[in-house]
GROMACS .gro file of C-alpha atoms in nm:
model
  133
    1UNK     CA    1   4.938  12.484  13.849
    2UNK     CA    2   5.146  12.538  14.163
    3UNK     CA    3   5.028  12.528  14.514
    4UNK     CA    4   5.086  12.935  14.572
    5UNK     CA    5   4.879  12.956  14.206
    6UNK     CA    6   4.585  12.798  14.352
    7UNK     CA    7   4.576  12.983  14.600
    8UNK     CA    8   4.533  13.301  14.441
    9UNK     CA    9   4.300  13.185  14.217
   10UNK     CA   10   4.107  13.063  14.519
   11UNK     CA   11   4.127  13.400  14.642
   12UNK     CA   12   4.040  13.603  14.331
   13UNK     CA   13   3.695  13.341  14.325
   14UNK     CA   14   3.625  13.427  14.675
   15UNK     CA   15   3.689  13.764  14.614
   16UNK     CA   16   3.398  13.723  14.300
   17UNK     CA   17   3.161  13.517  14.494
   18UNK     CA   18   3.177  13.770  14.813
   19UNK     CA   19   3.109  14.066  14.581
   20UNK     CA   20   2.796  13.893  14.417
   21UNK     CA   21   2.679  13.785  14.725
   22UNK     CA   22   2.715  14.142  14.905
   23UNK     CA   23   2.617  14.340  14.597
   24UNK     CA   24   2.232  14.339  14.710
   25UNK     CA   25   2.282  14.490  15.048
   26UNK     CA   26   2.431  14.786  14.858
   27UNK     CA   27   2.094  14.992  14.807
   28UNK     CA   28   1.871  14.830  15.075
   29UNK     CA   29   1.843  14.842  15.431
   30UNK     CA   30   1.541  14.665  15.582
   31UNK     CA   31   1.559  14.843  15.960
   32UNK     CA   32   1.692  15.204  15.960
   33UNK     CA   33   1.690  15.237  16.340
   34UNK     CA   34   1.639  15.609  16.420
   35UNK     CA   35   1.794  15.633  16.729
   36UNK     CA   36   2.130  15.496  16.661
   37UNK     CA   37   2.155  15.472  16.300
   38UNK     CA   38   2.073  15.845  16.282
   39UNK     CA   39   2.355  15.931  16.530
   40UNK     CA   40   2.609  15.763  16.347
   41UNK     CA   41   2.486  15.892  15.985
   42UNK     CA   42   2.526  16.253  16.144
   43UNK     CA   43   2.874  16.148  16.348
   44UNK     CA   44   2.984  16.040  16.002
   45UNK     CA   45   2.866  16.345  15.823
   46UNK     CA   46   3.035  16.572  16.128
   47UNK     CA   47   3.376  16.378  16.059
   48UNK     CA   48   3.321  16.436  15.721
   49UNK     CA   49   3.306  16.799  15.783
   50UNK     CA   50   3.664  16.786  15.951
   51UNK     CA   51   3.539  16.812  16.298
   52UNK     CA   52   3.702  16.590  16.536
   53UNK     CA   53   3.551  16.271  16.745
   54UNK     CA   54   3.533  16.321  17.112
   55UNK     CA   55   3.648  16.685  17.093
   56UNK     CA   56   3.367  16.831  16.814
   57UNK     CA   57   3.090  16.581  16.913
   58UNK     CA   58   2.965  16.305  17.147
   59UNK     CA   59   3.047  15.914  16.984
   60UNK     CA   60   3.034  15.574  17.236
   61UNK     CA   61   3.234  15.384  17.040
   62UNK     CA   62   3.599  15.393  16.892
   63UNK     CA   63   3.741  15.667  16.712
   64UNK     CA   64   3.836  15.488  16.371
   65UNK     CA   65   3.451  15.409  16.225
   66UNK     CA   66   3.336  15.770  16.178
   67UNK     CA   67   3.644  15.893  16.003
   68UNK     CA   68   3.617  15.548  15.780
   69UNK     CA   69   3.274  15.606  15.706
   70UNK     CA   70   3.325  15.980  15.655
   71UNK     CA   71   3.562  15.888  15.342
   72UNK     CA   72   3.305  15.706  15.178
   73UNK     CA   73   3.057  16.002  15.250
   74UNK     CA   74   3.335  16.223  15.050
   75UNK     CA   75   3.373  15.925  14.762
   76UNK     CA   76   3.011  15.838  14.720
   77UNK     CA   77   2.821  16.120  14.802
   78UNK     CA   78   2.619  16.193  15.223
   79UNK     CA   79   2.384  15.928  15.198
   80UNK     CA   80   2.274  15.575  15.341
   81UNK     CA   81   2.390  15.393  15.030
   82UNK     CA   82   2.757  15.500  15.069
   83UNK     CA   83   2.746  15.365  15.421
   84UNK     CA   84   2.643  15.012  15.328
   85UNK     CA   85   2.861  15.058  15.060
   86UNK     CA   86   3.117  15.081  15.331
   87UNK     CA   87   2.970  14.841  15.558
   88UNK     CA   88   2.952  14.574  15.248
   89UNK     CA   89   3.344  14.641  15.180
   90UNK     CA   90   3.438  14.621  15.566
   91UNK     CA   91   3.244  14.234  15.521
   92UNK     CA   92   3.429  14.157  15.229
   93UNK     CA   93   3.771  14.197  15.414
   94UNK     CA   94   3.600  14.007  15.684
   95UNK     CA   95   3.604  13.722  15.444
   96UNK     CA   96   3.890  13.764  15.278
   97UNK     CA   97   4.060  13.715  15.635
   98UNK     CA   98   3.856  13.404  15.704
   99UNK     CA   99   4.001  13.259  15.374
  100UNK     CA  100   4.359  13.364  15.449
  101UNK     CA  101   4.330  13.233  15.810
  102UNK     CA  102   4.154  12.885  15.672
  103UNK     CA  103   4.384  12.881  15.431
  104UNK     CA  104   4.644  12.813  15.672
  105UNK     CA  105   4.500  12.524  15.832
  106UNK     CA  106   4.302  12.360  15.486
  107UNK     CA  107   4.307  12.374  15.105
  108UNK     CA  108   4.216  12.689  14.910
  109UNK     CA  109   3.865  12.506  14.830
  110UNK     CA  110   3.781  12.469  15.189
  111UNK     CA  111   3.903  12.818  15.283
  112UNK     CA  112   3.693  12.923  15.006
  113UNK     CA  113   3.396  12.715  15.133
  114UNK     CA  114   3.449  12.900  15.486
  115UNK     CA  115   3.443  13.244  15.319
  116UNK     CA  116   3.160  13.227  15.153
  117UNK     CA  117   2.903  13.049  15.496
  118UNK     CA  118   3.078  13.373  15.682
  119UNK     CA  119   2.903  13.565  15.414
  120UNK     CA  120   2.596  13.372  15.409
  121UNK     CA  121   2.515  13.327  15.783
  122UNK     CA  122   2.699  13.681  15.898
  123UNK     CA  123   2.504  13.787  16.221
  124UNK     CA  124   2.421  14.112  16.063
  125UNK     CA  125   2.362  14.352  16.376
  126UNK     CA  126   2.108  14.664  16.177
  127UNK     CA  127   2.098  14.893  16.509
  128UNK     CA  128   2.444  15.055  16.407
  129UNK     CA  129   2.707  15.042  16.122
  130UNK     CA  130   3.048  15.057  16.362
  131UNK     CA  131   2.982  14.678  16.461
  132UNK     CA  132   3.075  14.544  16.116
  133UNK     CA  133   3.417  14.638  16.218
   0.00000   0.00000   0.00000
């Protein structure tokens, strides 16, 4: 198999491996803070509405995360589960780009390897959903 063949089927096993691992953080959140967790679940569902951040409503944090979470609202239905659905995708690109940026540097295994402990030991901040990205 060629070098750039490895690679990608490095990737496509990372890819696997990050989906199994996330899959359980789909349905479950152990803290639902009420506070800020609750602001952003209505910012999203606002967004989702078509009312605009900063002009329509109050947000402390960049403008891209509402309207990102807002088309998952429209996808998967207003709820907490299409969130982390969204959350769980934003930390698969994570590693993805920890692999690609390893894979610079090291062989596919390695960058694999690095992928999956980002996944494993990701400090995983519950207060709010916008610091995934």
């Amino acid at each position: 198999m060629t070098k750039a063949g490895t690679k990608i089927v490095m990737l496509l096993l990372t890819v696997i491996v990050g989906a199994a691992l996330l899959a359980p953080y789909t349905d479950y959140q152990d803290v639902l803070d009420q506070n800020d967790c609750g602001r952003d679940l209505y910012c999203f569902k606002r967004t989702m509405d078509g009312e605009m951040v900063y002009r329509d409503y109050w947000w402390i944090y960049g403008p891209i995360m509402p309207y990102y979470y807002s088309v998952f609202y429209r996808m998967l239905g207003v709820s907490v589960r299409s969130v982390l659905i969204g959350q769980c995708v934003l930390l698969l690109l994570c590693g993805v780009l920890v692999f690609l940026s390893a894979g610079l540097f090291t062989s596919p295994a390695c960058a694999c390897i690095a992928a999956v402990v980002f996944w494993i030991y990701y400090p995983d901040f519950p207060h709010t959903y916008v610091y995934t990205a």
